[in-house]
Every structure is written in C-alpha cells, then in structure tokens.
Amino acid sequence: MELEKNESELTIHDKNKGGRYRWVTITTLLLAIGAILHLVSPNIGGVTPNWTIAMYCIAINLTKPTLKQSFGIGLVAAAINIPTSKSAFPYGNLLSEPIGAIICTLLVCHTFNMTLGKLNIKPAVTGFISTVASGMTFITILKVVLSLPLSVYLYAMIPVVFTVAAANAAITQILYFPAKKLFDLKGDQ
C-alpha cells in the first residue's frame, strides 16, 4: 500500500506471513533443535525422550503438511537419527520415523479438536500416538533383525516405548505453545 505524505513516498508492507514453503523452515528449525537435544540428553533409567519425534510432532501440529510432505519429514528425521542413534540397528529409523510422521499428520489433519477445558491437548495426543507408532515399528524391526527373544520384546522393549511416548506427550504439549508463539501462528492450529 502506498501513501503520499509531504511529497515523499512512504511504502507500508504487511508483516510477512511466510510463504508456501514456510512449513519447511519451521520443520527444519525444530528438527535441528531435536537433533541437538538428542545428542546432549542423558538416559534416565535407560530411557531418553525421543526429541526428534517430539519436534516433528510440534512441526506437524503447527504446519499441517500433506501426507507426502510428512513422509519427507519422517525421512529427514530418520536421516538425522541414524548417525546419532544409540540403537543396535539405527537403519530401522528409515521406516519407523516416516510412519510416526504420517500417523501424526493423519491425527492432526483428520481428527476433531481435542481440548481439555480451553486447553488444546492435540499436541500431547499426537505426540503420544506418533511415538507409539514409530517406537513399535522400530522395536519390531529390531526384534526381527537381531532375532531377539519374545520375552525381551514384550517385557523390556514395549514398556520402554510407552514410557518414551508418555515423556514425548508431555514434551510436545509443553513446547507446542512457545513454538506457536515463536513462529507467530494465529488461531488454534
């Protein structure tokens, strides 16, 4: 919008709202934060939150990508996890992370609003379910590839997945609102 004032030109621009690739920027920044946190977070009782899943769940809740885009987010997350993984078979991430990201996108884009009073709890729900989907995929691949006994799978690995999912639900919920404010996203995403 252009206005004339005292014979000089004054141009007023609306605040840039991003563009059609803003989701890439938001996702990249959050995955980078997740990678750093993944590297520096210590194990607590043998369990570490999966910061990568928490961060892509926040990004997906904020940007609502397409399924194709969420598959790409999952592949990037897997690529980040492979070199920093403490797992015996880190390449399982190549399947588990895209599954987690796609599940998150399906929940974000195709479910009703989830609130507790006025609090949007969709970030916590998507963080929990996406972590379970990704984690169960990962440990199933690990069980098959390493020929682990069923008892280890049932009584050691599955409880860890649900413990990490609970931690990720809390992390995703807590960090969603500051991230939303940081990226200046309006409305209840």
PDB file of C-alpha atoms in Angstrom, residues 8-186:
ATOM      1  CA  SER A   8       7.671  11.834  -0.319  1.00  0.00           C
ATOM      2  CA  GLU A   9       6.724   8.256  -0.903  1.00  0.00           C
ATOM      3  CA  LEU A  10       6.014   6.050   2.076  1.00  0.00           C
ATOM      4  CA  THR A  11       5.558   2.360   1.460  1.00  0.00           C
ATOM      5  CA  ILE A  12       3.850   0.260   4.097  1.00  0.00           C
ATOM      6  CA  HIS A  13       4.254  -3.511   3.962  1.00  0.00           C
ATOM      7  CA  ASP A  14       2.189  -6.012   5.841  1.00  0.00           C
ATOM      8  CA  LYS A  15       4.184  -8.318   8.059  1.00  0.00           C
ATOM      9  CA  ASN A  16       5.461 -11.221   6.001  1.00  0.00           C
ATOM     10  CA  LYS A  17       3.355 -14.260   6.815  1.00  0.00           C
ATOM     11  CA  GLY A  18       5.751 -16.682   5.196  1.00  0.00           C
ATOM     12  CA  GLY A  19       5.035 -18.437   2.003  1.00  0.00           C
ATOM     13  CA  ARG A  20       4.152 -21.776   0.624  1.00  0.00           C
ATOM     14  CA  TYR A  21       7.405 -23.257   1.975  1.00  0.00           C
ATOM     15  CA  ARG A  22       7.206 -21.836   5.486  1.00  0.00           C
ATOM     16  CA  TRP A  23       6.481 -25.369   6.742  1.00  0.00           C
ATOM     17  CA  VAL A  24       9.978 -26.374   5.577  1.00  0.00           C
ATOM     18  CA  THR A  25      11.615 -23.642   7.645  1.00  0.00           C
ATOM     19  CA  ILE A  26       9.599 -24.435  10.746  1.00  0.00           C
ATOM     20  CA  THR A  27      10.227 -28.163  10.419  1.00  0.00           C
ATOM     21  CA  THR A  28      13.947 -27.703   9.756  1.00  0.00           C
ATOM     22  CA  LEU A  29      14.442 -25.495  12.789  1.00  0.00           C
ATOM     23  CA  LEU A  30      12.518 -27.832  15.074  1.00  0.00           C
ATOM     24  CA  LEU A  31      14.315 -30.946  13.782  1.00  0.00           C
ATOM     25  CA  ALA A  32      17.665 -29.201  14.303  1.00  0.00           C
ATOM     26  CA  ILE A  33      16.690 -28.418  17.896  1.00  0.00           C
ATOM     27  CA  GLY A  34      15.588 -32.034  18.314  1.00  0.00           C
ATOM     28  CA  ALA A  35      18.917 -33.322  16.975  1.00  0.00           C
ATOM     29  CA  ILE A  36      20.875 -31.168  19.407  1.00  0.00           C
ATOM     30  CA  LEU A  37      18.719 -32.241  22.340  1.00  0.00           C
ATOM     31  CA  HIS A  38      19.068 -35.878  21.231  1.00  0.00           C
ATOM     32  CA  LEU A  39      22.852 -35.550  21.380  1.00  0.00           C
ATOM     33  CA  VAL A  40      23.023 -33.924  24.815  1.00  0.00           C
ATOM     34  CA  SER A  41      20.159 -35.650  26.674  1.00  0.00           C
ATOM     35  CA  PRO A  42      21.294 -38.274  29.154  1.00  0.00           C
ATOM     36  CA  ASN A  43      19.489 -41.557  29.718  1.00  0.00           C
ATOM     37  CA  ILE A  44      17.334 -41.611  32.810  1.00  0.00           C
ATOM     38  CA  GLY A  45      16.855 -45.183  33.922  1.00  0.00           C
ATOM     39  CA  GLY A  46      17.755 -46.382  30.429  1.00  0.00           C
ATOM     40  CA  VAL A  47      15.118 -44.154  28.814  1.00  0.00           C
ATOM     41  CA  THR A  48      15.647 -40.969  26.812  1.00  0.00           C
ATOM     42  CA  PRO A  49      12.828 -38.922  25.290  1.00  0.00           C
ATOM     43  CA  ASN A  50      12.803 -39.108  21.519  1.00  0.00           C
ATOM     44  CA  TRP A  51      13.315 -35.414  20.853  1.00  0.00           C
ATOM     45  CA  THR A  52      13.152 -35.922  17.102  1.00  0.00           C
ATOM     46  CA  ILE A  53       9.617 -37.311  17.248  1.00  0.00           C
ATOM     47  CA  ALA A  54       8.530 -34.609  19.695  1.00  0.00           C
ATOM     48  CA  MET A  55       9.891 -31.900  17.399  1.00  0.00           C
ATOM     49  CA  TYR A  56       8.347 -33.232  14.200  1.00  0.00           C
ATOM     50  CA  CYS A  57       5.035 -33.641  16.026  1.00  0.00           C
ATOM     51  CA  ILE A  58       5.210 -29.976  17.019  1.00  0.00           C
ATOM     52  CA  ALA A  59       6.088 -29.019  13.433  1.00  0.00           C
ATOM     53  CA  ILE A  60       3.224 -31.094  12.027  1.00  0.00           C
ATOM     54  CA  ASN A  61       0.757 -29.638  14.546  1.00  0.00           C
ATOM     55  CA  LEU A  62       1.882 -26.147  13.553  1.00  0.00           C
ATOM     56  CA  THR A  63       2.043 -26.538   9.776  1.00  0.00           C
ATOM     57  CA  LYS A  64      -0.429 -29.320   8.896  1.00  0.00           C
ATOM     58  CA  PRO A  65       1.590 -30.755   5.992  1.00  0.00           C
ATOM     59  CA  THR A  66       0.280 -33.107   3.326  1.00  0.00           C
ATOM     60  CA  LEU A  67       0.927 -36.842   3.650  1.00  0.00           C
ATOM     61  CA  LYS A  68       3.679 -36.593   1.038  1.00  0.00           C
ATOM     62  CA  GLN A  69       5.313 -33.756   2.973  1.00  0.00           C
ATOM     63  CA  SER A  70       5.016 -35.664   6.253  1.00  0.00           C
ATOM     64  CA  PHE A  71       6.681 -38.681   4.644  1.00  0.00           C
ATOM     65  CA  GLY A  72       9.566 -36.359   3.737  1.00  0.00           C
ATOM     66  CA  ILE A  73       9.653 -35.002   7.293  1.00  0.00           C
ATOM     67  CA  GLY A  74       9.893 -38.581   8.552  1.00  0.00           C
ATOM     68  CA  LEU A  75      12.744 -39.407   6.169  1.00  0.00           C
ATOM     69  CA  VAL A  76      14.684 -36.310   7.212  1.00  0.00           C
ATOM     70  CA  ALA A  77      14.095 -37.194  10.864  1.00  0.00           C
ATOM     71  CA  ALA A  78      15.386 -40.718  10.179  1.00  0.00           C
ATOM     72  CA  ALA A  79      18.473 -39.373   8.429  1.00  0.00           C
ATOM     73  CA  ILE A  80      19.175 -37.191  11.459  1.00  0.00           C
ATOM     74  CA  ASN A  81      18.683 -40.106  13.867  1.00  0.00           C
ATOM     75  CA  ILE A  82      20.858 -42.668  12.094  1.00  0.00           C
ATOM     76  CA  PRO A  83      24.301 -41.178  12.862  1.00  0.00           C
ATOM     77  CA  THR A  84      23.347 -40.214  16.433  1.00  0.00           C
ATOM     78  CA  SER A  85      21.407 -43.355  17.355  1.00  0.00           C
ATOM     79  CA  LYS A  86      22.397 -45.484  20.315  1.00  0.00           C
ATOM     80  CA  SER A  87      20.469 -48.429  18.834  1.00  0.00           C
ATOM     81  CA  ALA A  88      21.950 -51.688  17.607  1.00  0.00           C
ATOM     82  CA  PHE A  89      20.178 -51.172  14.263  1.00  0.00           C
ATOM     83  CA  PRO A  90      19.730 -47.449  13.558  1.00  0.00           C
ATOM     84  CA  TYR A  91      18.529 -48.036   9.987  1.00  0.00           C
ATOM     85  CA  GLY A  92      15.157 -49.074  11.411  1.00  0.00           C
ATOM     86  CA  ASN A  93      14.537 -45.335  11.679  1.00  0.00           C
ATOM     87  CA  LEU A  94      14.147 -45.210   7.889  1.00  0.00           C
ATOM     88  CA  LEU A  95      10.804 -46.976   8.295  1.00  0.00           C
ATOM     89  CA  SER A  96       9.739 -46.005  11.810  1.00  0.00           C
ATOM     90  CA  GLU A  97      10.111 -42.226  11.516  1.00  0.00           C
ATOM     91  CA  PRO A  98       8.065 -41.823   8.304  1.00  0.00           C
ATOM     92  CA  ILE A  99       5.344 -43.978   9.893  1.00  0.00           C
ATOM     93  CA  GLY A 100       5.343 -41.777  13.003  1.00  0.00           C
ATOM     94  CA  ALA A 101       5.188 -38.592  10.920  1.00  0.00           C
ATOM     95  CA  ILE A 102       2.372 -39.895   8.717  1.00  0.00           C
ATOM     96  CA  ILE A 103       0.362 -41.026  11.750  1.00  0.00           C
ATOM     97  CA  CYS A 104       0.856 -37.586  13.292  1.00  0.00           C
ATOM     98  CA  THR A 105      -0.339 -35.869  10.115  1.00  0.00           C
ATOM     99  CA  LEU A 106      -3.402 -38.102   9.908  1.00  0.00           C
ATOM    100  CA  LEU A 107      -4.276 -37.274  13.513  1.00  0.00           C
ATOM    101  CA  VAL A 108      -3.664 -33.543  13.091  1.00  0.00           C
ATOM    102  CA  CYS A 109      -5.488 -33.120   9.799  1.00  0.00           C
ATOM    103  CA  HIS A 110      -8.299 -35.651  10.081  1.00  0.00           C
ATOM    104  CA  THR A 111      -9.466 -35.592  13.692  1.00  0.00           C
ATOM    105  CA  PHE A 112     -11.690 -33.284  15.631  1.00  0.00           C
ATOM    106  CA  ASN A 113     -10.437 -30.682  18.078  1.00  0.00           C
ATOM    107  CA  MET A 114      -9.102 -32.170  21.273  1.00  0.00           C
ATOM    108  CA  THR A 115      -9.464 -29.887  24.249  1.00  0.00           C
ATOM    109  CA  LEU A 116      -9.454 -30.160  27.994  1.00  0.00           C
ATOM    110  CA  GLY A 117     -11.450 -27.122  29.006  1.00  0.00           C
ATOM    111  CA  LYS A 118      -9.887 -24.402  26.848  1.00  0.00           C
ATOM    112  CA  LEU A 119      -6.532 -26.190  26.534  1.00  0.00           C
ATOM    113  CA  ASN A 120      -5.741 -27.730  23.146  1.00  0.00           C
ATOM    114  CA  ILE A 121      -4.332 -31.180  24.005  1.00  0.00           C
ATOM    115  CA  LYS A 122      -3.926 -32.363  20.413  1.00  0.00           C
ATOM    116  CA  PRO A 123      -0.120 -31.877  20.633  1.00  0.00           C
ATOM    117  CA  ALA A 124       0.079 -34.283  23.593  1.00  0.00           C
ATOM    118  CA  VAL A 125      -2.212 -36.848  21.981  1.00  0.00           C
ATOM    119  CA  THR A 126      -0.397 -36.742  18.640  1.00  0.00           C
ATOM    120  CA  GLY A 127       2.988 -36.855  20.374  1.00  0.00           C
ATOM    121  CA  PHE A 128       1.970 -39.945  22.337  1.00  0.00           C
ATOM    122  CA  ILE A 129       0.345 -41.869  19.484  1.00  0.00           C
ATOM    123  CA  SER A 130       3.043 -40.975  16.943  1.00  0.00           C
ATOM    124  CA  THR A 131       5.764 -42.085  19.349  1.00  0.00           C
ATOM    125  CA  VAL A 132       3.960 -45.386  19.964  1.00  0.00           C
ATOM    126  CA  ALA A 133       3.556 -45.949  16.201  1.00  0.00           C
ATOM    127  CA  SER A 134       7.179 -45.113  15.460  1.00  0.00           C
ATOM    128  CA  GLY A 135       8.531 -46.945  18.501  1.00  0.00           C
ATOM    129  CA  MET A 136       6.527 -50.124  17.933  1.00  0.00           C
ATOM    130  CA  THR A 137       7.636 -50.167  14.302  1.00  0.00           C
ATOM    131  CA  PHE A 138      11.250 -49.667  15.349  1.00  0.00           C
ATOM    132  CA  ILE A 139      11.332 -52.337  18.068  1.00  0.00           C
ATOM    133  CA  THR A 140       9.538 -54.831  15.829  1.00  0.00           C
ATOM    134  CA  ILE A 141      12.203 -54.309  13.157  1.00  0.00           C
ATOM    135  CA  LEU A 142      14.894 -54.607  15.851  1.00  0.00           C
ATOM    136  CA  LYS A 143      13.374 -57.849  17.187  1.00  0.00           C
ATOM    137  CA  VAL A 144      13.295 -59.398  13.719  1.00  0.00           C
ATOM    138  CA  VAL A 145      16.727 -58.194  12.562  1.00  0.00           C
ATOM    139  CA  LEU A 146      18.503 -59.179  15.786  1.00  0.00           C
ATOM    140  CA  SER A 147      16.369 -62.302  16.435  1.00  0.00           C
ATOM    141  CA  LEU A 148      15.574 -61.141  19.941  1.00  0.00           C
ATOM    142  CA  PRO A 149      13.525 -63.374  22.239  1.00  0.00           C
ATOM    143  CA  LEU A 150       9.825 -62.624  22.533  1.00  0.00           C
ATOM    144  CA  SER A 151      10.173 -62.060  26.287  1.00  0.00           C
ATOM    145  CA  VAL A 152      12.674 -59.223  25.687  1.00  0.00           C
ATOM    146  CA  TYR A 153      10.303 -57.673  23.158  1.00  0.00           C
ATOM    147  CA  LEU A 154       7.252 -57.945  25.417  1.00  0.00           C
ATOM    148  CA  TYR A 155       8.686 -57.153  28.829  1.00  0.00           C
ATOM    149  CA  ALA A 156      11.611 -54.848  28.104  1.00  0.00           C
ATOM    150  CA  MET A 157      11.104 -53.114  24.771  1.00  0.00           C
ATOM    151  CA  ILE A 158       7.359 -52.408  24.710  1.00  0.00           C
ATOM    152  CA  PRO A 159       7.349 -50.791  28.184  1.00  0.00           C
ATOM    153  CA  VAL A 160      10.203 -48.510  27.069  1.00  0.00           C
ATOM    154  CA  VAL A 161       8.200 -47.421  24.007  1.00  0.00           C
ATOM    155  CA  PHE A 162       5.225 -46.447  26.175  1.00  0.00           C
ATOM    156  CA  THR A 163       7.467 -44.681  28.710  1.00  0.00           C
ATOM    157  CA  VAL A 164       9.115 -42.646  25.948  1.00  0.00           C
ATOM    158  CA  ALA A 165       5.668 -41.964  24.444  1.00  0.00           C
ATOM    159  CA  ALA A 166       4.460 -40.549  27.772  1.00  0.00           C
ATOM    160  CA  ALA A 167       7.565 -38.335  28.002  1.00  0.00           C
ATOM    161  CA  ASN A 168       7.081 -37.198  24.391  1.00  0.00           C
ATOM    162  CA  ALA A 169       3.420 -36.391  25.037  1.00  0.00           C
ATOM    163  CA  ALA A 170       4.441 -34.053  27.845  1.00  0.00           C
ATOM    164  CA  ILE A 171       7.315 -32.520  25.859  1.00  0.00           C
ATOM    165  CA  THR A 172       5.181 -31.978  22.754  1.00  0.00           C
ATOM    166  CA  GLN A 173       2.397 -30.364  24.773  1.00  0.00           C
ATOM    167  CA  ILE A 174       4.713 -28.111  26.779  1.00  0.00           C
ATOM    168  CA  LEU A 175       6.783 -26.915  23.793  1.00  0.00           C
ATOM    169  CA  TYR A 176       3.903 -26.532  21.324  1.00  0.00           C
ATOM    170  CA  PHE A 177       2.630 -23.187  22.618  1.00  0.00           C
ATOM    171  CA  PRO A 178       6.012 -21.395  22.792  1.00  0.00           C
ATOM    172  CA  ALA A 179       6.798 -22.711  19.284  1.00  0.00           C
ATOM    173  CA  LYS A 180       3.425 -21.467  18.038  1.00  0.00           C
ATOM    174  CA  LYS A 181       4.141 -18.058  19.533  1.00  0.00           C
ATOM    175  CA  LEU A 182       7.720 -18.032  18.186  1.00  0.00           C
ATOM    176  CA  PHE A 183       6.554 -18.686  14.640  1.00  0.00           C
ATOM    177  CA  ASP A 184       3.697 -16.193  15.082  1.00  0.00           C
ATOM    178  CA  LEU A 185       0.984 -18.605  14.045  1.00  0.00           C
ATOM    179  CA  LYS A 186      -2.510 -17.334  14.663  1.00  0.00           C
TER     180      LYS A 186
END
